[in-house]
Amino acid sequence: DHVDPFIAALGDKAKTMIVAKTSYAVTDPTVTSQIITLKSAGADTLYLAAQSRAAAQAISAARDQAGWNALIFLPYVASAKSVVGPVGDEKLKGVISADSNKDPTDPSWADDPAVKEYLAWNKKYTPTQDQESNAASPGGYVSAEVMIEVLKRCGDVLTRANIMKVATSFKDLSVPLLLPGITLNTSPDNYYPMHTMQLKRYDGTRWVLFGQPITE
């Protein structure tokens, strides 16, 4: 699901830009040998289609290779503090990922009305939740907001047919907790609503957004 679209997006350039690729099993104790293989192939950029422990291990192993300062791209699902936090700020510095939601722990959003509302909701209903480690919570909150919008648009006609009709006909739906410039779009032949992401880079202390939202 990660690798095939990545290769397809590179098109004809994939043959010359991809110097090596390797995989891992969730039962592998480490991924150091895979990282060494990629370094030996002459890679100067790593796209880590990895999650959980393997993502953190891959970054750490790459940074531990003497004389190798590869540019690292990390899937947004692995960029949470609970996943890559143990790697440490120094090794994470410069890693690039992407996001679609405002980060409630980012001080730059401290005065944002949507973030304030979200944090108040969390404090009321999940007061023990660690905001920094639970990166999935904002995504769940956005999903709930979308479901509310679906039900509102359905009115009193809560049949499966009408719910599906509404849910598959969103056009530039704006949800407050999404980043500026990111909206949701669906169609009867494409249920996936997220087609735009915003790049972010770890600056040594936190993730910092850069550039403009990118649409596939």
PDB file of C-alpha atoms in Angstrom:
ATOM      1  CA  ASP A   1       0.000   0.000   0.000  1.00  0.00           C
ATOM      2  CA  HIS A   2       2.943   2.352   0.565  1.00  0.00           C
ATOM      3  CA  VAL A   3       5.549   1.162  -1.908  1.00  0.00           C
ATOM      4  CA  ASP A   4       3.442   0.626  -5.046  1.00  0.00           C
ATOM      5  CA  PRO A   5       1.939   4.176  -5.134  1.00  0.00           C
ATOM      6  CA  PHE A   6       5.374   5.607  -4.317  1.00  0.00           C
ATOM      7  CA  ILE A   7       6.941   3.856  -7.304  1.00  0.00           C
ATOM      8  CA  ALA A   8       3.991   4.784  -9.524  1.00  0.00           C
ATOM      9  CA  ALA A   9       4.342   8.467  -8.583  1.00  0.00           C
ATOM     10  CA  LEU A  10       7.987   8.465  -9.674  1.00  0.00           C
ATOM     11  CA  GLY A  11       6.976   7.068 -13.064  1.00  0.00           C
ATOM     12  CA  ASP A  12       9.853   6.491 -15.471  1.00  0.00           C
ATOM     13  CA  LYS A  13      12.274   8.084 -13.005  1.00  0.00           C
ATOM     14  CA  ALA A  14      11.799   5.163 -10.607  1.00  0.00           C
ATOM     15  CA  LYS A  15      14.285   3.041 -12.574  1.00  0.00           C
ATOM     16  CA  THR A  16      17.129   5.466 -11.921  1.00  0.00           C
ATOM     17  CA  MET A  17      16.079   7.018  -8.610  1.00  0.00           C
ATOM     18  CA  ILE A  18      15.449   3.817  -6.651  1.00  0.00           C
ATOM     19  CA  VAL A  19      18.826   2.182  -6.050  1.00  0.00           C
ATOM     20  CA  ALA A  20      17.562  -0.497  -3.651  1.00  0.00           C
ATOM     21  CA  LYS A  21      14.611  -1.617  -1.587  1.00  0.00           C
ATOM     22  CA  THR A  22      14.299  -4.108   1.212  1.00  0.00           C
ATOM     23  CA  SER A  23      11.594  -5.359   3.532  1.00  0.00           C
ATOM     24  CA  TYR A  24      11.224  -6.481   7.123  1.00  0.00           C
ATOM     25  CA  ALA A  25       8.966  -8.777   9.118  1.00  0.00           C
ATOM     26  CA  VAL A  26       7.216  -7.608  12.256  1.00  0.00           C
ATOM     27  CA  THR A  27       9.009 -10.418  14.083  1.00  0.00           C
ATOM     28  CA  ASP A  28      12.484  -9.111  13.128  1.00  0.00           C
ATOM     29  CA  PRO A  29      14.281  -8.065  16.332  1.00  0.00           C
ATOM     30  CA  THR A  30      15.948  -5.139  14.500  1.00  0.00           C
ATOM     31  CA  VAL A  31      16.119  -3.660  10.991  1.00  0.00           C
ATOM     32  CA  THR A  32      19.789  -2.687  11.175  1.00  0.00           C
ATOM     33  CA  SER A  33      20.847  -5.174   8.484  1.00  0.00           C
ATOM     34  CA  GLN A  34      18.254  -3.711   6.086  1.00  0.00           C
ATOM     35  CA  ILE A  35      19.540  -0.199   6.711  1.00  0.00           C
ATOM     36  CA  ILE A  36      23.124  -1.298   6.097  1.00  0.00           C
ATOM     37  CA  THR A  37      22.007  -2.861   2.805  1.00  0.00           C
ATOM     38  CA  LEU A  38      20.435   0.424   1.693  1.00  0.00           C
ATOM     39  CA  LYS A  39      23.504   2.418   2.671  1.00  0.00           C
ATOM     40  CA  SER A  40      25.752   0.004   0.781  1.00  0.00           C
ATOM     41  CA  ALA A  41      23.601   0.498  -2.314  1.00  0.00           C
ATOM     42  CA  GLY A  42      24.541   4.184  -2.314  1.00  0.00           C
ATOM     43  CA  ALA A  43      21.164   5.563  -1.230  1.00  0.00           C
ATOM     44  CA  ASP A  44      21.158   9.224  -0.217  1.00  0.00           C
ATOM     45  CA  THR A  45      17.433   9.290   0.602  1.00  0.00           C
ATOM     46  CA  LEU A  46      15.355   6.834   2.620  1.00  0.00           C
ATOM     47  CA  TYR A  47      11.622   6.395   2.269  1.00  0.00           C
ATOM     48  CA  LEU A  48      10.677   4.339   5.306  1.00  0.00           C
ATOM     49  CA  ALA A  49       7.412   2.551   4.611  1.00  0.00           C
ATOM     50  CA  ALA A  50       7.535   1.382   8.204  1.00  0.00           C
ATOM     51  CA  GLN A  51       5.457   1.698  11.307  1.00  0.00           C
ATOM     52  CA  SER A  52       5.753   1.179  15.050  1.00  0.00           C
ATOM     53  CA  ARG A  53       9.032  -0.182  16.418  1.00  0.00           C
ATOM     54  CA  ALA A  54      10.589  -0.749  12.977  1.00  0.00           C
ATOM     55  CA  ALA A  55      10.216   2.935  12.047  1.00  0.00           C
ATOM     56  CA  ALA A  56      12.050   4.079  15.160  1.00  0.00           C
ATOM     57  CA  GLN A  57      14.733   1.416  14.750  1.00  0.00           C
ATOM     58  CA  ALA A  58      15.284   2.357  11.106  1.00  0.00           C
ATOM     59  CA  ILE A  59      15.857   6.035  11.890  1.00  0.00           C
ATOM     60  CA  SER A  60      18.203   5.216  14.756  1.00  0.00           C
ATOM     61  CA  ALA A  61      20.160   2.686  12.687  1.00  0.00           C
ATOM     62  CA  ALA A  62      20.481   5.124   9.770  1.00  0.00           C
ATOM     63  CA  ARG A  63      21.803   7.885  12.007  1.00  0.00           C
ATOM     64  CA  ASP A  64      24.307   5.479  13.548  1.00  0.00           C
ATOM     65  CA  GLN A  65      25.972   4.782  10.174  1.00  0.00           C
ATOM     66  CA  ALA A  66      29.210   6.760  10.161  1.00  0.00           C
ATOM     67  CA  GLY A  67      29.514   9.303   7.361  1.00  0.00           C
ATOM     68  CA  TRP A  68      25.937   8.790   6.169  1.00  0.00           C
ATOM     69  CA  ASN A  69      23.428  11.610   6.453  1.00  0.00           C
ATOM     70  CA  ALA A  70      20.578  10.333   4.314  1.00  0.00           C
ATOM     71  CA  LEU A  71      17.417  12.393   3.957  1.00  0.00           C
ATOM     72  CA  ILE A  72      14.652  10.412   5.672  1.00  0.00           C
ATOM     73  CA  PHE A  73      10.953  10.430   4.801  1.00  0.00           C
ATOM     74  CA  LEU A  74       8.596   8.904   7.342  1.00  0.00           C
ATOM     75  CA  PRO A  75       4.874   8.042   6.964  1.00  0.00           C
ATOM     76  CA  TYR A  76       2.689  10.308   9.084  1.00  0.00           C
ATOM     77  CA  VAL A  77       1.300   7.319  11.007  1.00  0.00           C
ATOM     78  CA  ALA A  78       4.780   6.716  12.425  1.00  0.00           C
ATOM     79  CA  SER A  79       5.572  10.335  13.326  1.00  0.00           C
ATOM     80  CA  ALA A  80       3.822  10.280  16.715  1.00  0.00           C
ATOM     81  CA  LYS A  81       5.923  10.802  19.816  1.00  0.00           C
ATOM     82  CA  SER A  82       4.793   7.410  21.102  1.00  0.00           C
ATOM     83  CA  VAL A  83       6.440   5.796  18.049  1.00  0.00           C
ATOM     84  CA  VAL A  84       9.602   7.765  17.259  1.00  0.00           C
ATOM     85  CA  GLY A  85      10.018   9.707  20.499  1.00  0.00           C
ATOM     86  CA  PRO A  86      12.511   7.185  21.937  1.00  0.00           C
ATOM     87  CA  VAL A  87      14.836   7.851  18.973  1.00  0.00           C
ATOM     88  CA  GLY A  88      15.715  11.220  20.480  1.00  0.00           C
ATOM     89  CA  ASP A  89      15.679  14.766  19.167  1.00  0.00           C
ATOM     90  CA  GLU A  90      19.160  14.721  17.681  1.00  0.00           C
ATOM     91  CA  LYS A  91      18.576  11.661  15.491  1.00  0.00           C
ATOM     92  CA  LEU A  92      15.100  12.831  14.486  1.00  0.00           C
ATOM     93  CA  LYS A  93      16.338  16.227  13.380  1.00  0.00           C
ATOM     94  CA  GLY A  94      15.753  16.720   9.658  1.00  0.00           C
ATOM     95  CA  VAL A  95      13.345  13.815   9.246  1.00  0.00           C
ATOM     96  CA  ILE A  96      10.424  14.725   6.967  1.00  0.00           C
ATOM     97  CA  SER A  97       6.861  13.489   7.307  1.00  0.00           C
ATOM     98  CA  ALA A  98       3.380  14.792   6.538  1.00  0.00           C
ATOM     99  CA  ASP A  99       0.143  15.544   8.335  1.00  0.00           C
ATOM    100  CA  SER A 100      -3.435  16.614   7.793  1.00  0.00           C
ATOM    101  CA  ASN A 101      -4.524  17.650  11.289  1.00  0.00           C
ATOM    102  CA  LYS A 102      -3.521  20.539  13.507  1.00  0.00           C
ATOM    103  CA  ASP A 103      -1.237  19.267  16.253  1.00  0.00           C
ATOM    104  CA  PRO A 104      -2.904  20.103  19.596  1.00  0.00           C
ATOM    105  CA  THR A 105       0.502  19.951  21.320  1.00  0.00           C
ATOM    106  CA  ASP A 106       2.095  22.493  18.948  1.00  0.00           C
ATOM    107  CA  PRO A 107       2.288  25.911  20.664  1.00  0.00           C
ATOM    108  CA  SER A 108       1.667  27.639  17.323  1.00  0.00           C
ATOM    109  CA  TRP A 109      -1.959  26.417  17.510  1.00  0.00           C
ATOM    110  CA  ALA A 110      -2.451  27.421  21.161  1.00  0.00           C
ATOM    111  CA  ASP A 111      -4.960  30.165  20.302  1.00  0.00           C
ATOM    112  CA  ASP A 112      -6.711  28.297  17.497  1.00  0.00           C
ATOM    113  CA  PRO A 113     -10.461  27.945  18.277  1.00  0.00           C
ATOM    114  CA  ALA A 114     -10.670  24.388  16.876  1.00  0.00           C
ATOM    115  CA  VAL A 115      -7.694  23.214  18.934  1.00  0.00           C
ATOM    116  CA  LYS A 116      -9.094  24.858  22.072  1.00  0.00           C
ATOM    117  CA  GLU A 117     -12.421  23.110  21.515  1.00  0.00           C
ATOM    118  CA  TYR A 118     -10.699  19.796  20.910  1.00  0.00           C
ATOM    119  CA  LEU A 119      -8.568  20.056  24.061  1.00  0.00           C
ATOM    120  CA  ALA A 120     -11.612  21.014  26.142  1.00  0.00           C
ATOM    121  CA  TRP A 121     -13.483  17.998  24.766  1.00  0.00           C
ATOM    122  CA  ASN A 122     -10.551  15.734  25.615  1.00  0.00           C
ATOM    123  CA  LYS A 123     -10.222  17.139  29.107  1.00  0.00           C
ATOM    124  CA  LYS A 124     -13.904  16.438  29.743  1.00  0.00           C
ATOM    125  CA  TYR A 125     -14.170  12.949  28.275  1.00  0.00           C
ATOM    126  CA  THR A 126     -10.617  11.510  28.345  1.00  0.00           C
ATOM    127  CA  PRO A 127      -8.815  13.447  31.083  1.00  0.00           C
ATOM    128  CA  THR A 128      -6.036  10.850  31.506  1.00  0.00           C
ATOM    129  CA  GLN A 129      -5.025  10.862  27.853  1.00  0.00           C
ATOM    130  CA  ASP A 130      -1.470  11.909  27.012  1.00  0.00           C
ATOM    131  CA  GLN A 131      -1.917  14.378  24.145  1.00  0.00           C
ATOM    132  CA  GLU A 132       1.674  14.097  22.956  1.00  0.00           C
ATOM    133  CA  SER A 133       1.727  10.310  22.632  1.00  0.00           C
ATOM    134  CA  ASN A 134      -1.801   9.742  21.305  1.00  0.00           C
ATOM    135  CA  ALA A 135      -1.557  11.114  17.772  1.00  0.00           C
ATOM    136  CA  ALA A 136      -4.531   9.028  16.642  1.00  0.00           C
ATOM    137  CA  SER A 137      -6.983  10.979  18.776  1.00  0.00           C
ATOM    138  CA  PRO A 138      -7.197  14.105  16.543  1.00  0.00           C
ATOM    139  CA  GLY A 139      -7.869  11.854  13.552  1.00  0.00           C
ATOM    140  CA  GLY A 140     -10.672  10.125  15.413  1.00  0.00           C
ATOM    141  CA  TYR A 141     -12.089  13.489  16.402  1.00  0.00           C
ATOM    142  CA  VAL A 142     -12.087  14.627  12.763  1.00  0.00           C
ATOM    143  CA  SER A 143     -13.820  11.398  11.739  1.00  0.00           C
ATOM    144  CA  ALA A 144     -16.518  12.039  14.332  1.00  0.00           C
ATOM    145  CA  GLU A 145     -17.000  15.593  13.045  1.00  0.00           C
ATOM    146  CA  VAL A 146     -17.433  14.235   9.525  1.00  0.00           C
ATOM    147  CA  MET A 147     -19.981  11.700  10.738  1.00  0.00           C
ATOM    148  CA  ILE A 148     -21.948  14.512  12.372  1.00  0.00           C
ATOM    149  CA  GLU A 149     -21.923  16.400   9.068  1.00  0.00           C
ATOM    150  CA  VAL A 150     -23.182  13.307   7.245  1.00  0.00           C
ATOM    151  CA  LEU A 151     -26.091  12.916   9.665  1.00  0.00           C
ATOM    152  CA  LYS A 152     -26.964  16.609   9.438  1.00  0.00           C
ATOM    153  CA  ARG A 153     -27.107  16.455   5.659  1.00  0.00           C
ATOM    154  CA  CYS A 154     -29.213  13.298   5.770  1.00  0.00           C
ATOM    155  CA  GLY A 155     -31.893  15.022   7.813  1.00  0.00           C
ATOM    156  CA  ASP A 156     -34.648  12.586   8.748  1.00  0.00           C
ATOM    157  CA  VAL A 157     -33.845  10.180   5.904  1.00  0.00           C
ATOM    158  CA  LEU A 158     -31.443   7.892   7.738  1.00  0.00           C
ATOM    159  CA  THR A 159     -31.506   5.009   5.296  1.00  0.00           C
ATOM    160  CA  ARG A 160     -28.335   3.254   4.201  1.00  0.00           C
ATOM    161  CA  ALA A 161     -28.866   4.503   0.655  1.00  0.00           C
ATOM    162  CA  ASN A 162     -29.127   8.142   1.703  1.00  0.00           C
ATOM    163  CA  ILE A 163     -26.244   7.946   4.149  1.00  0.00           C
ATOM    164  CA  MET A 164     -24.033   6.473   1.419  1.00  0.00           C
ATOM    165  CA  LYS A 165     -25.230   9.101  -1.057  1.00  0.00           C
ATOM    166  CA  VAL A 166     -24.265  11.916   1.300  1.00  0.00           C
ATOM    167  CA  ALA A 167     -21.002  10.333   2.477  1.00  0.00           C
ATOM    168  CA  THR A 168     -19.798   9.818  -1.101  1.00  0.00           C
ATOM    169  CA  SER A 169     -20.585  13.302  -2.383  1.00  0.00           C
ATOM    170  CA  PHE A 170     -18.449  15.621  -0.276  1.00  0.00           C
ATOM    171  CA  LYS A 171     -16.908  18.510  -2.183  1.00  0.00           C
ATOM    172  CA  ASP A 172     -14.180  20.468  -0.383  1.00  0.00           C
ATOM    173  CA  LEU A 173     -15.630  19.732   3.050  1.00  0.00           C
ATOM    174  CA  SER A 174     -13.816  21.853   5.637  1.00  0.00           C
ATOM    175  CA  VAL A 175     -13.369  20.468   9.159  1.00  0.00           C
ATOM    176  CA  PRO A 176     -11.989  22.879  11.814  1.00  0.00           C
ATOM    177  CA  LEU A 177      -9.261  20.583  13.139  1.00  0.00           C
ATOM    178  CA  LEU A 178      -7.808  19.967   9.672  1.00  0.00           C
ATOM    179  CA  LEU A 179      -4.831  22.065   8.598  1.00  0.00           C
ATOM    180  CA  PRO A 180      -5.539  25.151   6.477  1.00  0.00           C
ATOM    181  CA  GLY A 181      -5.897  24.283   2.803  1.00  0.00           C
ATOM    182  CA  ILE A 182      -6.929  20.691   3.474  1.00  0.00           C
ATOM    183  CA  THR A 183     -10.483  19.655   2.689  1.00  0.00           C
ATOM    184  CA  LEU A 184     -12.288  16.349   2.212  1.00  0.00           C
ATOM    185  CA  ASN A 185     -13.604  15.064  -1.097  1.00  0.00           C
ATOM    186  CA  THR A 186     -15.436  11.842  -1.895  1.00  0.00           C
ATOM    187  CA  SER A 187     -17.272  10.355  -4.848  1.00  0.00           C
ATOM    188  CA  PRO A 188     -19.298   7.207  -5.553  1.00  0.00           C
ATOM    189  CA  ASP A 189     -16.188   5.550  -6.988  1.00  0.00           C
ATOM    190  CA  ASN A 190     -13.662   6.910  -4.464  1.00  0.00           C
ATOM    191  CA  TYR A 191     -14.625   6.701  -0.799  1.00  0.00           C
ATOM    192  CA  TYR A 192     -11.260   7.860   0.547  1.00  0.00           C
ATOM    193  CA  PRO A 193     -11.703  11.523   1.566  1.00  0.00           C
ATOM    194  CA  MET A 194      -8.117  12.673   2.154  1.00  0.00           C
ATOM    195  CA  HIS A 195      -6.244  13.680  -0.994  1.00  0.00           C
ATOM    196  CA  THR A 196      -4.103  16.522   0.384  1.00  0.00           C
ATOM    197  CA  MET A 197      -1.325  16.520   2.976  1.00  0.00           C
ATOM    198  CA  GLN A 198       1.065  19.079   4.451  1.00  0.00           C
ATOM    199  CA  LEU A 199       4.776  18.344   4.772  1.00  0.00           C
ATOM    200  CA  LYS A 200       6.484  18.747   8.143  1.00  0.00           C
ATOM    201  CA  ARG A 201      10.114  18.528   9.276  1.00  0.00           C
ATOM    202  CA  TYR A 202      11.489  17.777  12.729  1.00  0.00           C
ATOM    203  CA  ASP A 203      13.636  20.741  13.752  1.00  0.00           C
ATOM    204  CA  GLY A 204      15.285  19.147  16.777  1.00  0.00           C
ATOM    205  CA  THR A 205      12.505  19.892  19.242  1.00  0.00           C
ATOM    206  CA  ARG A 206       9.204  19.544  17.363  1.00  0.00           C
ATOM    207  CA  TRP A 207       7.575  19.030  13.961  1.00  0.00           C
ATOM    208  CA  VAL A 208       7.386  22.227  11.894  1.00  0.00           C
ATOM    209  CA  LEU A 209       5.112  22.575   8.855  1.00  0.00           C
ATOM    210  CA  PHE A 210       6.679  23.858   5.635  1.00  0.00           C
ATOM    211  CA  GLY A 211       5.680  24.514   2.045  1.00  0.00           C
ATOM    212  CA  GLN A 212       2.118  24.397   0.770  1.00  0.00           C
ATOM    213  CA  PRO A 213      -0.425  21.570   1.031  1.00  0.00           C
ATOM    214  CA  ILE A 214       0.209  18.956  -1.649  1.00  0.00           C
ATOM    215  CA  THR A 215      -2.651  17.252  -3.471  1.00  0.00           C
ATOM    216  CA  GLU A 216      -2.165  13.888  -5.121  1.00  0.00           C
TER     217      GLU A 216
END
